mmCIF file of C-alpha atoms in Angstrom:
data_model
loop_
_atom_site.group_PDB
_atom_site.id
_atom_site.type_symbol
_atom_site.label_atom_id
_atom_site.label_comp_id
_atom_site.label_asym_id
_atom_site.label_seq_id
_atom_site.Cartn_x
_atom_site.Cartn_y
_atom_site.Cartn_z
ATOM 1 C CA VAL A 1 -66.560 -178.353 -108.732
ATOM 2 C CA SER A 2 -65.916 -176.472 -105.539
ATOM 3 C CA LEU A 3 -62.408 -176.592 -104.175
ATOM 4 C CA GLU A 4 -63.466 -174.965 -100.915
ATOM 5 C CA ALA A 5 -64.511 -178.040 -98.918
ATOM 6 C CA PRO A 6 -61.946 -178.659 -96.152
ATOM 7 C CA THR A 7 -60.813 -182.093 -97.361
ATOM 8 C CA THR A 8 -60.721 -180.984 -100.999
ATOM 9 C CA CYS A 9 -58.779 -177.845 -100.100
ATOM 10 C CA CYS A 10 -56.236 -179.949 -98.187
ATOM 11 C CA ASN A 11 -55.876 -182.357 -101.124
ATOM 12 C CA VAL A 12 -55.427 -179.460 -103.576
ATOM 13 C CA GLU A 13 -52.672 -178.052 -101.369
ATOM 14 C CA ARG A 14 -50.936 -181.454 -101.329
ATOM 15 C CA VAL A 15 -51.101 -181.810 -105.121
ATOM 16 C CA VAL A 16 -49.888 -178.238 -105.701
ATOM 17 C CA ARG A 17 -47.023 -178.834 -103.275
ATOM 18 C CA ALA A 18 -46.119 -182.063 -105.097
ATOM 19 C CA MET A 19 -46.180 -180.194 -108.431
ATOM 20 C CA GLN A 20 -43.267 -178.049 -107.270
ATOM 21 C CA VAL A 21 -40.917 -181.020 -107.743
ATOM 22 C CA SER A 22 -41.645 -181.371 -111.514
ATOM 23 C CA LYS A 23 -42.081 -185.131 -111.269
ATOM 24 C CA PRO A 24 -45.118 -187.330 -111.983
ATOM 25 C CA ILE A 25 -47.614 -187.495 -109.132
ATOM 26 C CA LEU A 26 -49.347 -190.700 -108.037
ATOM 27 C CA LEU A 27 -52.718 -190.386 -106.331
ATOM 28 C CA GLU A 28 -54.114 -193.526 -104.784
ATOM 29 C CA GLY A 29 -57.226 -194.258 -102.814
ATOM 30 C CA SER A 30 -60.587 -195.925 -102.821
ATOM 31 C CA PRO A 31 -62.831 -195.600 -105.888
ATOM 32 C CA GLY A 32 -65.179 -192.637 -105.894
ATOM 33 C CA THR A 33 -63.188 -190.423 -103.544
ATOM 34 C CA GLY A 34 -62.661 -187.629 -106.065
ATOM 35 C CA LYS A 35 -59.086 -188.138 -107.260
ATOM 36 C CA THR A 36 -59.928 -187.755 -110.954
ATOM 37 C CA THR A 37 -62.361 -184.894 -110.336
ATOM 38 C CA LEU A 38 -59.735 -183.075 -108.267
ATOM 39 C CA ILE A 39 -57.168 -183.229 -111.076
ATOM 40 C CA GLN A 40 -59.751 -182.240 -113.700
ATOM 41 C CA ALA A 41 -60.775 -179.196 -111.643
ATOM 42 C CA LEU A 42 -57.164 -178.229 -110.936
ATOM 43 C CA ALA A 43 -56.217 -178.497 -114.618
ATOM 44 C CA LYS A 44 -59.164 -176.315 -115.589
ATOM 45 C CA LEU A 45 -58.388 -173.776 -112.867
ATOM 46 C CA LEU A 46 -54.734 -173.533 -113.951
ATOM 47 C CA GLY A 47 -55.538 -173.476 -117.682
ATOM 48 C CA HIS A 48 -53.977 -176.819 -118.616
ATOM 49 C CA ASN A 49 -55.384 -179.246 -121.158
ATOM 50 C CA LEU A 50 -55.912 -182.602 -119.465
ATOM 51 C CA VAL A 51 -55.770 -185.876 -121.379
ATOM 52 C CA ARG A 52 -57.368 -188.741 -119.469
ATOM 53 C CA ILE A 53 -56.223 -192.230 -120.440
ATOM 54 C CA ASN A 54 -58.114 -195.155 -118.949
ATOM 55 C CA LEU A 55 -55.763 -198.105 -118.657
ATOM 56 C CA SER A 56 -56.826 -201.747 -118.658
ATOM 57 C CA ASP A 57 -55.312 -205.188 -119.077
ATOM 58 C CA GLN A 58 -55.927 -204.713 -122.825
ATOM 59 C CA THR A 59 -53.819 -201.537 -123.078
ATOM 60 C CA ASP A 60 -50.386 -201.954 -124.644
ATOM 61 C CA MET A 61 -47.506 -199.568 -125.254
ATOM 62 C CA MET A 62 -48.421 -199.196 -128.940
ATOM 63 C CA ASP A 63 -51.763 -197.696 -127.855
ATOM 64 C CA LEU A 64 -49.902 -195.181 -125.720
ATOM 65 C CA LEU A 65 -46.789 -194.363 -127.758
ATOM 66 C CA GLY A 66 -47.871 -195.094 -131.321
ATOM 67 C CA GLN A 67 -47.221 -197.431 -134.205
ATOM 68 C CA ASP A 68 -46.698 -197.688 -137.924
ATOM 69 C CA LEU A 69 -50.050 -197.847 -139.710
ATOM 70 C CA PRO A 70 -50.832 -198.528 -143.370
ATOM 71 C CA SER A 71 -50.897 -195.300 -145.388
ATOM 72 C CA GLU A 72 -53.167 -194.444 -148.323
ATOM 73 C CA GLY A 73 -50.448 -194.619 -150.963
ATOM 74 C CA GLY A 74 -49.183 -197.963 -149.765
ATOM 75 C CA GLY A 75 -46.494 -198.554 -147.220
ATOM 76 C CA PHE A 76 -46.660 -197.403 -143.642
ATOM 77 C CA SER A 77 -46.470 -194.154 -141.720
ATOM 78 C CA TRP A 78 -46.005 -193.461 -138.020
ATOM 79 C CA SER A 79 -49.050 -192.501 -135.953
ATOM 80 C CA ASP A 80 -48.470 -191.103 -132.454
ATOM 81 C CA GLY A 81 -50.371 -192.754 -129.617
ATOM 82 C CA VAL A 82 -52.494 -190.762 -127.187
ATOM 83 C CA PHE A 83 -49.793 -190.590 -124.473
ATOM 84 C CA LEU A 84 -47.069 -189.426 -126.883
ATOM 85 C CA LYS A 85 -49.414 -186.833 -128.447
ATOM 86 C CA ALA A 86 -50.197 -185.425 -125.011
ATOM 87 C CA LEU A 87 -46.528 -185.284 -124.004
ATOM 88 C CA LYS A 88 -45.586 -183.523 -127.241
ATOM 89 C CA ALA A 89 -48.383 -180.983 -126.741
ATOM 90 C CA GLY A 90 -47.348 -180.304 -123.135
ATOM 91 C CA ASP A 91 -50.718 -181.489 -121.840
ATOM 92 C CA TRP A 92 -51.333 -182.903 -118.411
ATOM 93 C CA VAL A 93 -51.854 -186.662 -118.561
ATOM 94 C CA LEU A 94 -54.129 -188.500 -116.169
ATOM 95 C CA LEU A 95 -53.430 -192.236 -116.249
ATOM 96 C CA ASP A 96 -56.566 -193.678 -114.718
ATOM 97 C CA GLU A 97 -56.968 -197.219 -113.361
ATOM 98 C CA MET A 98 -53.225 -197.918 -113.333
ATOM 99 C CA ASN A 99 -53.877 -200.977 -111.189
ATOM 100 C CA LEU A 100 -55.488 -202.636 -114.232
ATOM 101 C CA ALA A 101 -52.494 -202.121 -116.549
ATOM 102 C CA SER A 102 -50.168 -204.994 -117.415
ATOM 103 C CA GLN A 103 -46.681 -205.191 -115.976
ATOM 104 C CA SER A 104 -45.140 -204.409 -119.381
ATOM 105 C CA VAL A 105 -47.231 -201.213 -119.708
ATOM 106 C CA LEU A 106 -46.310 -200.133 -116.169
ATOM 107 C CA GLU A 107 -42.617 -200.718 -116.911
ATOM 108 C CA GLY A 108 -42.895 -198.784 -120.183
ATOM 109 C CA LEU A 109 -44.647 -195.873 -118.493
ATOM 110 C CA ASN A 110 -42.082 -195.892 -115.724
ATOM 111 C CA SER A 111 -39.309 -195.591 -118.295
ATOM 112 C CA CYS A 112 -41.064 -192.655 -119.974
ATOM 113 C CA LEU A 113 -41.900 -190.808 -116.766
ATOM 114 C CA ASP A 114 -38.618 -191.482 -114.983
ATOM 115 C CA HIS A 115 -36.512 -189.764 -117.658
ATOM 116 C CA ARG A 116 -38.573 -186.629 -118.298
#
């Protein structure tokens, strides 16, 4: 992916500027305009592992944070969800299709991201 096209270069500058604040960044726009590709290229360029999570109306907070699952010896053991694993590893997280997530998932994510 080339980051040299004028529009792409401008968008990269905006994202890099936003990264200086150490807060989550929200990119919005029409489908197919390169938002995901831009973040994937930027993560690769800067040497960050990127975890992409596609949200939907079927996603719940247990999918993202984790849950107790049956263990082999009987009983239950905690299993981290994909979002929690990524946060613990210090990975970049790309929450794709946020507009499809339920209100409860959006509120849960807001709580996680607002207190980092």
